[in-house]
PDB file of C-alpha atoms in Angstrom:
ATOM      1  CA  MET A1476      -0.020  -0.047   0.060  1.00 46.00           C
ATOM      2  CA  SER A1477       1.397   3.448  -1.023  1.00 46.00           C
ATOM      3  CA  MET A1478       2.106   6.171   1.392  1.00 45.00           C
ATOM      4  CA  GLY A1479      -0.479   8.282  -0.355  1.00 54.00           C
ATOM      5  CA  ARG A1480      -3.142   5.583   0.289  1.00 54.00           C
ATOM      6  CA  LEU A1481      -2.152   5.407   3.759  1.00 48.00           C
ATOM      7  CA  THR A1482      -2.503   9.185   4.274  1.00 56.00           C
ATOM      8  CA  ARG A1483      -5.882   9.171   2.727  1.00 60.00           C
ATOM      9  CA  LEU A1484      -7.043   6.310   4.980  1.00 56.00           C
ATOM     10  CA  ALA A1485      -5.780   8.471   7.954  1.00 61.00           C
ATOM     11  CA  GLN A1486      -7.892  11.325   7.182  1.00 78.00           C
ATOM     12  CA  PRO A1487     -10.756  11.856   9.630  1.00 80.00           C
ATOM     13  CA  GLY A1488     -13.554  11.171   7.162  1.00 80.00           C
ATOM     14  CA  HIS A1489     -11.919   7.972   5.814  1.00 86.00           C
ATOM     15  CA  PHE A1490     -10.948   7.034   9.378  1.00 89.00           C
ATOM     16  CA  MET A1491     -14.616   7.181  10.468  1.00 90.00           C
ATOM     17  CA  ARG A1492     -15.766   4.931   7.661  1.00 91.00           C
ATOM     18  CA  TRP A1493     -13.247   2.189   7.912  1.00 91.00           C
ATOM     19  CA  SER A1494     -12.933   2.174  11.588  1.00 91.00           C
ATOM     20  CA  GLY A1495     -16.790   1.898  11.881  1.00 92.00           C
ATOM     21  CA  ALA A1496     -16.650  -1.224   9.682  1.00 94.00           C
ATOM     22  CA  LEU A1497     -13.588  -2.695  11.540  1.00 95.00           C
ATOM     23  CA  LEU A1498     -14.518  -1.931  15.127  1.00 96.00           C
ATOM     24  CA  PRO A1499     -17.152  -4.642  15.683  1.00 96.00           C
ATOM     25  CA  TRP A1500     -14.814  -7.274  14.392  1.00 97.00           C
ATOM     26  CA  VAL A1501     -11.894  -6.081  16.650  1.00 97.00           C
ATOM     27  CA  ALA A1502     -14.235  -5.943  19.701  1.00 96.00           C
ATOM     28  CA  GLY A1503     -15.527  -9.475  18.929  1.00 97.00           C
ATOM     29  CA  LEU A1504     -12.040 -10.797  18.634  1.00 97.00           C
ATOM     30  CA  ALA A1505     -11.047  -9.159  22.046  1.00 97.00           C
ATOM     31  CA  PHE A1506     -14.125 -10.872  23.648  1.00 97.00           C
ATOM     32  CA  VAL A1507     -13.136 -14.174  22.290  1.00 97.00           C
ATOM     33  CA  LEU A1508      -9.410 -13.745  23.386  1.00 97.00           C
ATOM     34  CA  LEU A1509     -10.412 -12.576  26.802  1.00 96.00           C
ATOM     35  CA  ALA A1510     -12.695 -15.599  27.285  1.00 97.00           C
ATOM     36  CA  VAL A1511      -9.896 -17.912  26.200  1.00 96.00           C
ATOM     37  CA  GLY A1512      -7.436 -16.163  28.375  1.00 95.00           C
ATOM     38  CA  GLN A1513      -9.648 -16.269  31.408  1.00 95.00           C
ATOM     39  CA  TYR A1514     -10.321 -19.943  30.876  1.00 96.00           C
ATOM     40  CA  LEU A1515      -6.639 -20.725  30.602  1.00 94.00           C
ATOM     41  CA  THR A1516      -5.900 -18.510  33.672  1.00 93.00           C
ATOM     42  CA  TRP A1517      -8.398 -20.128  36.009  1.00 93.00           C
ATOM     43  CA  PHE A1518      -8.723 -23.697  34.765  1.00 92.00           C
ATOM     44  CA  VAL A1519      -5.483 -24.605  32.885  1.00 91.00           C
ATOM     45  CA  ALA A1520      -2.603 -22.724  34.536  1.00 90.00           C
ATOM     46  CA  PRO A1521      -1.456 -24.283  37.603  1.00 89.00           C
ATOM     47  CA  PRO A1522      -0.668 -22.590  40.967  1.00 88.00           C
ATOM     48  CA  ASP A1523       2.980 -21.645  41.519  1.00 79.00           C
ATOM     49  CA  TYR A1524       4.954 -23.940  43.782  1.00 76.00           C
ATOM     50  CA  GLN A1525       6.029 -20.764  45.853  1.00 78.00           C
ATOM     51  CA  GLN A1526       3.426 -18.174  45.310  1.00 82.00           C
ATOM     52  CA  GLY A1527       0.369 -20.523  45.172  1.00 82.00           C
ATOM     53  CA  GLU A1528      -2.873 -19.101  43.817  1.00 87.00           C
ATOM     54  CA  THR A1529      -1.544 -15.413  44.149  1.00 87.00           C
ATOM     55  CA  VAL A1530       0.411 -16.038  40.871  1.00 87.00           C
ATOM     56  CA  ARG A1531      -2.903 -15.612  38.983  1.00 92.00           C
ATOM     57  CA  ILE A1532      -2.628 -11.858  39.615  1.00 91.00           C
ATOM     58  CA  MET A1533       0.250 -12.015  37.065  1.00 91.00           C
ATOM     59  CA  TYR A1534      -2.339 -12.722  34.288  1.00 93.00           C
ATOM     60  CA  ILE A1535      -3.741  -9.265  34.772  1.00 94.00           C
ATOM     61  CA  HIS A1536      -0.724  -7.403  36.076  1.00 92.00           C
ATOM     62  CA  VAL A1537       1.604  -8.170  33.260  1.00 92.00           C
ATOM     63  CA  PRO A1538      -0.795  -7.436  30.338  1.00 95.00           C
ATOM     64  CA  ALA A1539      -1.712  -4.144  32.093  1.00 96.00           C
ATOM     65  CA  ALA A1540       1.909  -3.183  32.416  1.00 93.00           C
ATOM     66  CA  TRP A1541       2.559  -3.981  28.737  1.00 93.00           C
ATOM     67  CA  MET A1542      -0.384  -1.908  27.669  1.00 96.00           C
ATOM     68  CA  ALA A1543       0.498   1.040  29.893  1.00 96.00           C
ATOM     69  CA  VAL A1544       3.918   1.267  28.231  1.00 95.00           C
ATOM     70  CA  PHE A1545       2.522   0.515  24.763  1.00 95.00           C
ATOM     71  CA  PHE A1546      -0.055   3.302  24.868  1.00 97.00           C
ATOM     72  CA  TYR A1547       2.586   5.726  25.920  1.00 97.00           C
ATOM     73  CA  GLY A1548       4.745   4.646  23.053  1.00 96.00           C
ATOM     74  CA  ALA A1549       1.886   5.249  20.711  1.00 95.00           C
ATOM     75  CA  MET A1550       1.315   8.679  22.146  1.00 96.00           C
ATOM     76  CA  ALA A1551       4.957   9.613  21.627  1.00 96.00           C
ATOM     77  CA  VAL A1552       4.632   8.546  17.890  1.00 95.00           C
ATOM     78  CA  SER A1553       1.476  10.628  17.723  1.00 95.00           C
ATOM     79  CA  ALA A1554       3.367  13.586  19.345  1.00 95.00           C
ATOM     80  CA  LEU A1555       5.869  13.485  16.567  1.00 94.00           C
ATOM     81  CA  GLY A1556       2.966  13.440  14.043  1.00 91.00           C
ATOM     82  CA  THR A1557       1.660  16.604  15.586  1.00 91.00           C
ATOM     83  CA  LEU A1558       4.842  18.473  15.813  1.00 92.00           C
ATOM     84  CA  ILE A1559       6.577  17.384  12.611  1.00 91.00           C
ATOM     85  CA  TRP A1560       4.003  16.301  10.109  1.00 85.00           C
ATOM     86  CA  ARG A1561       0.903  18.222  11.572  1.00 84.00           C
ATOM     87  CA  HIS A1562      -1.190  15.265  10.740  1.00 84.00           C
ATOM     88  CA  PRO A1563      -4.914  15.896  11.582  1.00 79.00           C
ATOM     89  CA  LEU A1564      -5.424  12.541  13.310  1.00 90.00           C
ATOM     90  CA  ALA A1565      -2.167  12.779  15.308  1.00 92.00           C
ATOM     91  CA  ASP A1566      -3.579  14.763  18.305  1.00 92.00           C
ATOM     92  CA  VAL A1567      -6.859  12.781  18.071  1.00 94.00           C
ATOM     93  CA  ALA A1568      -4.937   9.589  18.468  1.00 94.00           C
ATOM     94  CA  GLN A1569      -2.773  10.927  21.284  1.00 95.00           C
ATOM     95  CA  ARG A1570      -5.758  12.317  23.162  1.00 95.00           C
ATOM     96  CA  ALA A1571      -7.759   9.263  22.759  1.00 96.00           C
ATOM     97  CA  ALA A1572      -4.831   7.087  23.999  1.00 97.00           C
ATOM     98  CA  ALA A1573      -4.089   8.943  27.201  1.00 96.00           C
ATOM     99  CA  PRO A1574      -7.038   7.974  29.426  1.00 97.00           C
ATOM    100  CA  ILE A1575      -6.773   4.247  28.154  1.00 97.00           C
ATOM    101  CA  GLY A1576      -3.080   4.226  28.986  1.00 97.00           C
ATOM    102  CA  ALA A1577      -3.656   5.887  32.414  1.00 97.00           C
ATOM    103  CA  ALA A1578      -6.341   3.230  33.261  1.00 97.00           C
ATOM    104  CA  PHE A1579      -4.043   0.283  32.396  1.00 97.00           C
ATOM    105  CA  THR A1580      -1.286   1.975  34.376  1.00 97.00           C
ATOM    106  CA  LEU A1581      -3.523   2.168  37.483  1.00 97.00           C
ATOM    107  CA  ILE A1582      -4.569  -1.469  37.033  1.00 96.00           C
ATOM    108  CA  CYS A1583      -0.830  -2.343  36.883  1.00 94.00           C
ATOM    109  CA  LEU A1584      -0.170  -0.406  40.055  1.00 95.00           C
ATOM    110  CA  VAL A1585      -3.023  -1.775  42.026  1.00 95.00           C
ATOM    111  CA  THR A1586      -2.502  -5.356  40.948  1.00 94.00           C
ATOM    112  CA  GLY A1587       1.151  -5.007  41.605  1.00 90.00           C
ATOM    113  CA  SER A1588       0.459  -3.933  45.128  1.00 90.00           C
ATOM    114  CA  LEU A1589      -1.964  -6.751  45.748  1.00 89.00           C
ATOM    115  CA  TRP A1590       0.634  -9.138  44.425  1.00 85.00           C
ATOM    116  CA  GLY A1591       3.446  -7.515  46.403  1.00 83.00           C
ATOM    117  CA  LYS A1592       1.719  -7.830  49.669  1.00 83.00           C
ATOM    118  CA  PRO A1593       2.036 -11.709  50.081  1.00 84.00           C
ATOM    119  CA  MET A1594       5.375 -11.684  48.316  1.00 80.00           C
ATOM    120  CA  TRP A1595       7.183  -8.923  49.946  1.00 79.00           C
ATOM    121  CA  GLY A1596       5.116  -8.314  53.101  1.00 82.00           C
ATOM    122  CA  THR A1597       4.018  -4.863  51.948  1.00 83.00           C
ATOM    123  CA  TYR A1598       1.758  -3.244  49.405  1.00 84.00           C
ATOM    124  CA  TRP A1599       4.433  -0.754  48.300  1.00 81.00           C
ATOM    125  CA  VAL A1600       8.058  -0.277  48.284  1.00 84.00           C
ATOM    126  CA  TRP A1601      10.051   2.458  46.539  1.00 83.00           C
ATOM    127  CA  ASP A1602      11.417  -0.087  44.077  1.00 83.00           C
ATOM    128  CA  ALA A1603      12.817   1.235  40.691  1.00 81.00           C
ATOM    129  CA  ARG A1604      10.262  -0.521  38.638  1.00 84.00           C
ATOM    130  CA  LEU A1605       7.373   0.336  40.900  1.00 86.00           C
ATOM    131  CA  THR A1606       8.497   4.019  41.118  1.00 88.00           C
ATOM    132  CA  SER A1607       8.927   4.458  37.384  1.00 91.00           C
ATOM    133  CA  MET A1608       5.480   3.064  36.748  1.00 93.00           C
ATOM    134  CA  LEU A1609       4.105   5.498  39.269  1.00 94.00           C
ATOM    135  CA  VAL A1610       5.897   8.308  37.424  1.00 95.00           C
ATOM    136  CA  LEU A1611       4.284   7.123  34.212  1.00 96.00           C
ATOM    137  CA  PHE A1612       0.909   7.271  35.904  1.00 97.00           C
ATOM    138  CA  LEU A1613       1.513  10.792  37.071  1.00 97.00           C
ATOM    139  CA  ILE A1614       2.736  11.735  33.580  1.00 97.00           C
ATOM    140  CA  TYR A1615      -0.575  10.422  32.178  1.00 97.00           C
ATOM    141  CA  CYS A1616      -2.543  12.474  34.530  1.00 96.00           C
ATOM    142  CA  GLY A1617      -0.494  15.478  33.827  1.00 96.00           C
ATOM    143  CA  LEU A1618      -1.119  15.318  30.224  1.00 96.00           C
ATOM    144  CA  LEU A1619      -4.789  14.867  30.761  1.00 95.00           C
ATOM    145  CA  ALA A1620      -4.885  17.977  32.922  1.00 95.00           C
ATOM    146  CA  LEU A1621      -2.834  19.996  30.460  1.00 94.00           C
ATOM    147  CA  TRP A1622      -5.356  19.303  27.817  1.00 91.00           C
ATOM    148  CA  ARG A1623      -8.055  20.662  29.890  1.00 90.00           C
ATOM    149  CA  THR A1624      -5.967  23.702  31.080  1.00 93.00           C
ATOM    150  CA  ILE A1625      -5.285  25.068  27.590  1.00 89.00           C
ATOM    151  CA  GLU A1626      -8.341  26.260  25.913  1.00 85.00           C
ATOM    152  CA  ASP A1627      -6.967  26.794  22.452  1.00 86.00           C
ATOM    153  CA  PRO A1628      -6.894  23.214  20.711  1.00 86.00           C
ATOM    154  CA  ASN A1629      -3.780  23.878  18.635  1.00 88.00           C
ATOM    155  CA  ARG A1630      -1.769  25.353  21.480  1.00 92.00           C
ATOM    156  CA  ALA A1631      -2.842  22.473  23.778  1.00 91.00           C
ATOM    157  CA  ALA A1632      -1.876  19.869  21.152  1.00 93.00           C
ATOM    158  CA  ARG A1633       1.715  21.354  20.748  1.00 94.00           C
ATOM    159  CA  ALA A1634       2.150  21.610  24.482  1.00 95.00           C
ATOM    160  CA  VAL A1635       1.062  18.171  25.137  1.00 95.00           C
ATOM    161  CA  ALA A1636       3.136  16.774  22.296  1.00 95.00           C
ATOM    162  CA  ILE A1637       6.283  18.410  23.701  1.00 96.00           C
ATOM    163  CA  LEU A1638       5.625  17.186  27.179  1.00 96.00           C
ATOM    164  CA  THR A1639       4.768  13.597  25.910  1.00 96.00           C
ATOM    165  CA  LEU A1640       8.209  13.436  24.204  1.00 96.00           C
ATOM    166  CA  VAL A1641       9.835  14.668  27.413  1.00 96.00           C
ATOM    167  CA  GLY A1642       8.184  11.965  29.404  1.00 95.00           C
ATOM    168  CA  ALA A1643       9.028   9.250  26.890  1.00 95.00           C
ATOM    169  CA  VAL A1644      12.595   9.219  28.680  1.00 95.00           C
ATOM    170  CA  ASN A1645      10.762   7.229  31.371  1.00 92.00           C
ATOM    171  CA  LEU A1646       9.911   4.321  29.053  1.00 92.00           C
ATOM    172  CA  PRO A1647      13.551   2.794  28.887  1.00 90.00           C
ATOM    173  CA  ILE A1648      13.821   3.483  32.684  1.00 89.00           C
ATOM    174  CA  ILE A1649      10.802   1.252  33.275  1.00 86.00           C
ATOM    175  CA  LYS A1650      12.160  -1.469  30.880  1.00 83.00           C
ATOM    176  CA  PHE A1651      15.711  -1.584  32.211  1.00 79.00           C
ATOM    177  CA  SER A1652      15.247  -0.536  35.827  1.00 73.00           C
ATOM    178  CA  VAL A1653      15.431  -4.053  36.978  1.00 65.00           C
ATOM    179  CA  ASN A1654      18.875  -4.399  35.250  1.00 62.00           C
ATOM    180  CA  TRP A1655      20.286  -1.062  36.210  1.00 57.00           C
ATOM    181  CA  TRP A1656      19.468  -1.036  39.917  1.00 56.00           C
ATOM    182  CA  SER A1657      19.225  -3.586  42.754  1.00 58.00           C
ATOM    183  CA  THR A1658      15.395  -4.115  42.884  1.00 62.00           C
ATOM    184  CA  LEU A1659      12.876  -6.367  44.508  1.00 55.00           C
ATOM    185  CA  HIS A1660      11.007  -6.636  41.264  1.00 57.00           C
ATOM    186  CA  GLN A1661      11.796  -9.888  39.238  1.00 63.00           C
ATOM    187  CA  PRO A1662      13.833  -9.289  35.871  1.00 61.00           C
ATOM    188  CA  ALA A1663      12.513  -9.925  32.555  1.00 60.00           C
ATOM    189  CA  SER A1664      11.091 -13.392  32.193  1.00 63.00           C
ATOM    190  CA  ILE A1665       9.496 -13.352  28.645  1.00 64.00           C
ATOM    191  CA  LEU A1666      11.410 -10.950  26.448  1.00 60.00           C
ATOM    192  CA  ARG A1667      14.921 -11.934  27.290  1.00 58.00           C
ATOM    193  CA  MET A1668      18.069 -13.332  25.754  1.00 54.00           C
ATOM    194  CA  GLY A1669      17.920 -17.266  25.994  1.00 58.00           C
ATOM    195  CA  GLY A1670      14.106 -17.398  25.894  1.00 59.00           C
ATOM    196  CA  PRO A1671      11.396 -17.157  28.386  1.00 68.00           C
ATOM    197  CA  THR A1672      11.994 -18.510  31.924  1.00 65.00           C
ATOM    198  CA  ILE A1673       8.310 -19.124  32.732  1.00 78.00           C
ATOM    199  CA  HIS A1674       7.067 -22.830  32.267  1.00 76.00           C
ATOM    200  CA  PRO A1675       4.839 -23.290  29.295  1.00 85.00           C
ATOM    201  CA  THR A1676       1.849 -24.164  31.458  1.00 86.00           C
ATOM    202  CA  MET A1677       1.980 -20.554  32.821  1.00 87.00           C
ATOM    203  CA  LEU A1678       3.629 -18.892  29.672  1.00 88.00           C
ATOM    204  CA  TYR A1679       0.757 -19.720  27.231  1.00 91.00           C
ATOM    205  CA  PRO A1680      -2.079 -18.419  29.356  1.00 92.00           C
ATOM    206  CA  LEU A1681      -0.079 -15.318  29.986  1.00 92.00           C
ATOM    207  CA  LEU A1682       0.532 -14.801  26.242  1.00 93.00           C
ATOM    208  CA  ALA A1683      -3.223 -15.309  25.572  1.00 95.00           C
ATOM    209  CA  MET A1684      -3.995 -12.612  28.197  1.00 95.00           C
ATOM    210  CA  ILE A1685      -1.425 -10.273  26.617  1.00 95.00           C
ATOM    211  CA  ALA A1686      -2.935 -10.784  23.285  1.00 96.00           C
ATOM    212  CA  ALA A1687      -6.448 -10.223  24.741  1.00 97.00           C
ATOM    213  CA  ALA A1688      -5.377  -6.951  26.286  1.00 97.00           C
ATOM    214  CA  SER A1689      -3.697  -5.790  23.130  1.00 96.00           C
ATOM    215  CA  VAL A1690      -6.777  -6.327  21.054  1.00 97.00           C
ATOM    216  CA  LEU A1691      -9.016  -4.858  23.633  1.00 97.00           C
ATOM    217  CA  GLY A1692      -6.711  -1.773  23.803  1.00 97.00           C
ATOM    218  CA  VAL A1693      -6.983  -1.393  20.074  1.00 97.00           C
ATOM    219  CA  ALA A1694     -10.756  -1.645  20.205  1.00 97.00           C
ATOM    220  CA  LEU A1695     -10.940   0.940  22.895  1.00 97.00           C
ATOM    221  CA  HIS A1696      -8.531   3.313  21.126  1.00 97.00           C
ATOM    222  CA  LEU A1697     -10.560   3.041  17.932  1.00 96.00           C
ATOM    223  CA  GLN A1698     -13.739   3.905  19.764  1.00 96.00           C
ATOM    224  CA  ALA A1699     -12.099   6.684  21.614  1.00 96.00           C
ATOM    225  CA  MET A1700     -10.660   8.111  18.580  1.00 95.00           C
ATOM    226  CA  ARG A1701     -14.088   8.069  16.896  1.00 95.00           C
ATOM    227  CA  THR A1702     -15.675   9.757  19.929  1.00 94.00           C
ATOM    228  CA  GLU A1703     -12.900  12.399  19.968  1.00 93.00           C
ATOM    229  CA  ILE A1704     -13.483  13.239  16.295  1.00 93.00           C
ATOM    230  CA  LEU A1705     -17.342  13.514  16.838  1.00 91.00           C
ATOM    231  CA  ARG A1706     -16.635  15.781  19.863  1.00 90.00           C
ATOM    232  CA  ARG A1707     -14.363  18.069  17.801  1.00 85.00           C
ATOM    233  CA  ARG A1708     -16.985  18.158  14.960  1.00 84.00           C
ATOM    234  CA  VAL A1709     -19.787  19.214  17.540  1.00 85.00           C
ATOM    235  CA  ARG A1710     -17.426  21.923  18.877  1.00 81.00           C
ATOM    236  CA  THR A1711     -16.724  23.257  15.497  1.00 76.00           C
ATOM    237  CA  LEU A1712     -20.388  23.401  14.516  1.00 79.00           C
ATOM    238  CA  THR A1713     -21.261  25.004  17.844  1.00 81.00           C
ATOM    239  CA  ILE A1714     -18.616  27.689  17.175  1.00 74.00           C
ATOM    240  CA  LEU A1715     -19.942  28.242  13.624  1.00 76.00           C
ATOM    241  CA  GLU A1716     -23.596  28.356  14.728  1.00 73.00           C
ATOM    242  CA  ALA A1717     -22.673  30.982  17.429  1.00 73.00           C
ATOM    243  CA  GLU A1718     -20.804  33.072  14.800  1.00 68.00           C
ATOM    244  CA  ARG A1719     -23.806  32.919  12.446  1.00 74.00           C
ATOM    245  CA  LEU A1720     -26.167  33.957  15.173  1.00 74.00           C
ATOM    246  CA  ASP A1721     -23.832  36.835  16.121  1.00 68.00           C
ATOM    247  CA  ALA A1722     -23.574  37.955  12.445  1.00 71.00           C
ATOM    248  CA  ALA A1723     -27.474  37.658  12.200  1.00 72.00           C
ATOM    249  CA  LEU A1724     -27.887  39.918  15.254  1.00 73.00           C
ATOM    250  CA  LEU A1725     -25.423  42.423  14.090  1.00 71.00           C
ATOM    251  CA  ALA A1726     -26.797  42.734  10.479  1.00 67.00           C
ATOM    252  CA  PRO A1727     -29.886  44.837  11.381  1.00 70.00           C
ATOM    253  CA  GLN A1728     -27.739  47.204  13.496  1.00 65.00           C
ATOM    254  CA  ALA A1729     -25.349  47.771  10.541  1.00 60.00           C
ATOM    255  CA  ALA A1730     -28.292  48.473   8.196  1.00 57.00           C
TER     256      ALA A1730
END
């Protein structure tokens, strides 16, 4: 597919048409994957020999952590689209991704705390991985607040894009914190040299849940982008209608 074709598909009008047709299929696939993942989590995956049944928190915690980082990475790419290419959908994609990424980050932090209590004896420690994930959540919240603070959409888009790129420095910290510092958090056990360290009976259910969370995230993002486009259209029409009414009121006075 040519770059021109991709650009046309990414225009708001084209996006609304193809995303509307695609969204039910993506949502349906997400539902199926979630059902399969939940079945494998609760009825196939065994309890851990050390952690017991509490290891099942992993099947929510790990996919949530992956999606939290993924959505911020997608926002950083969208920020480049806003600042460099000034693409009409870049800010839409970024704004739609922020609350979803924040929600996944919050789920990651909550499930991590619940998992940490029986393992570490406390809900929270200022561990490098945990602290960097908390920083990610605060960045998400700051971006959402910044969008609401600046009234002009163009100024808000540029300011948020710049702050997003600055905050992207935290992503490699999240990834490599367990290698750079002494930490309670376990090191990478899936994406690592030498292959995964998790037994297949636990790895496959975990991969199924990661796939389910990924497709669910895509479905939520598509729907959020569609909602954001409609919201902006309503805002534009409201402004145009207000200007028309003002002109109609001023016309008799000018005559």
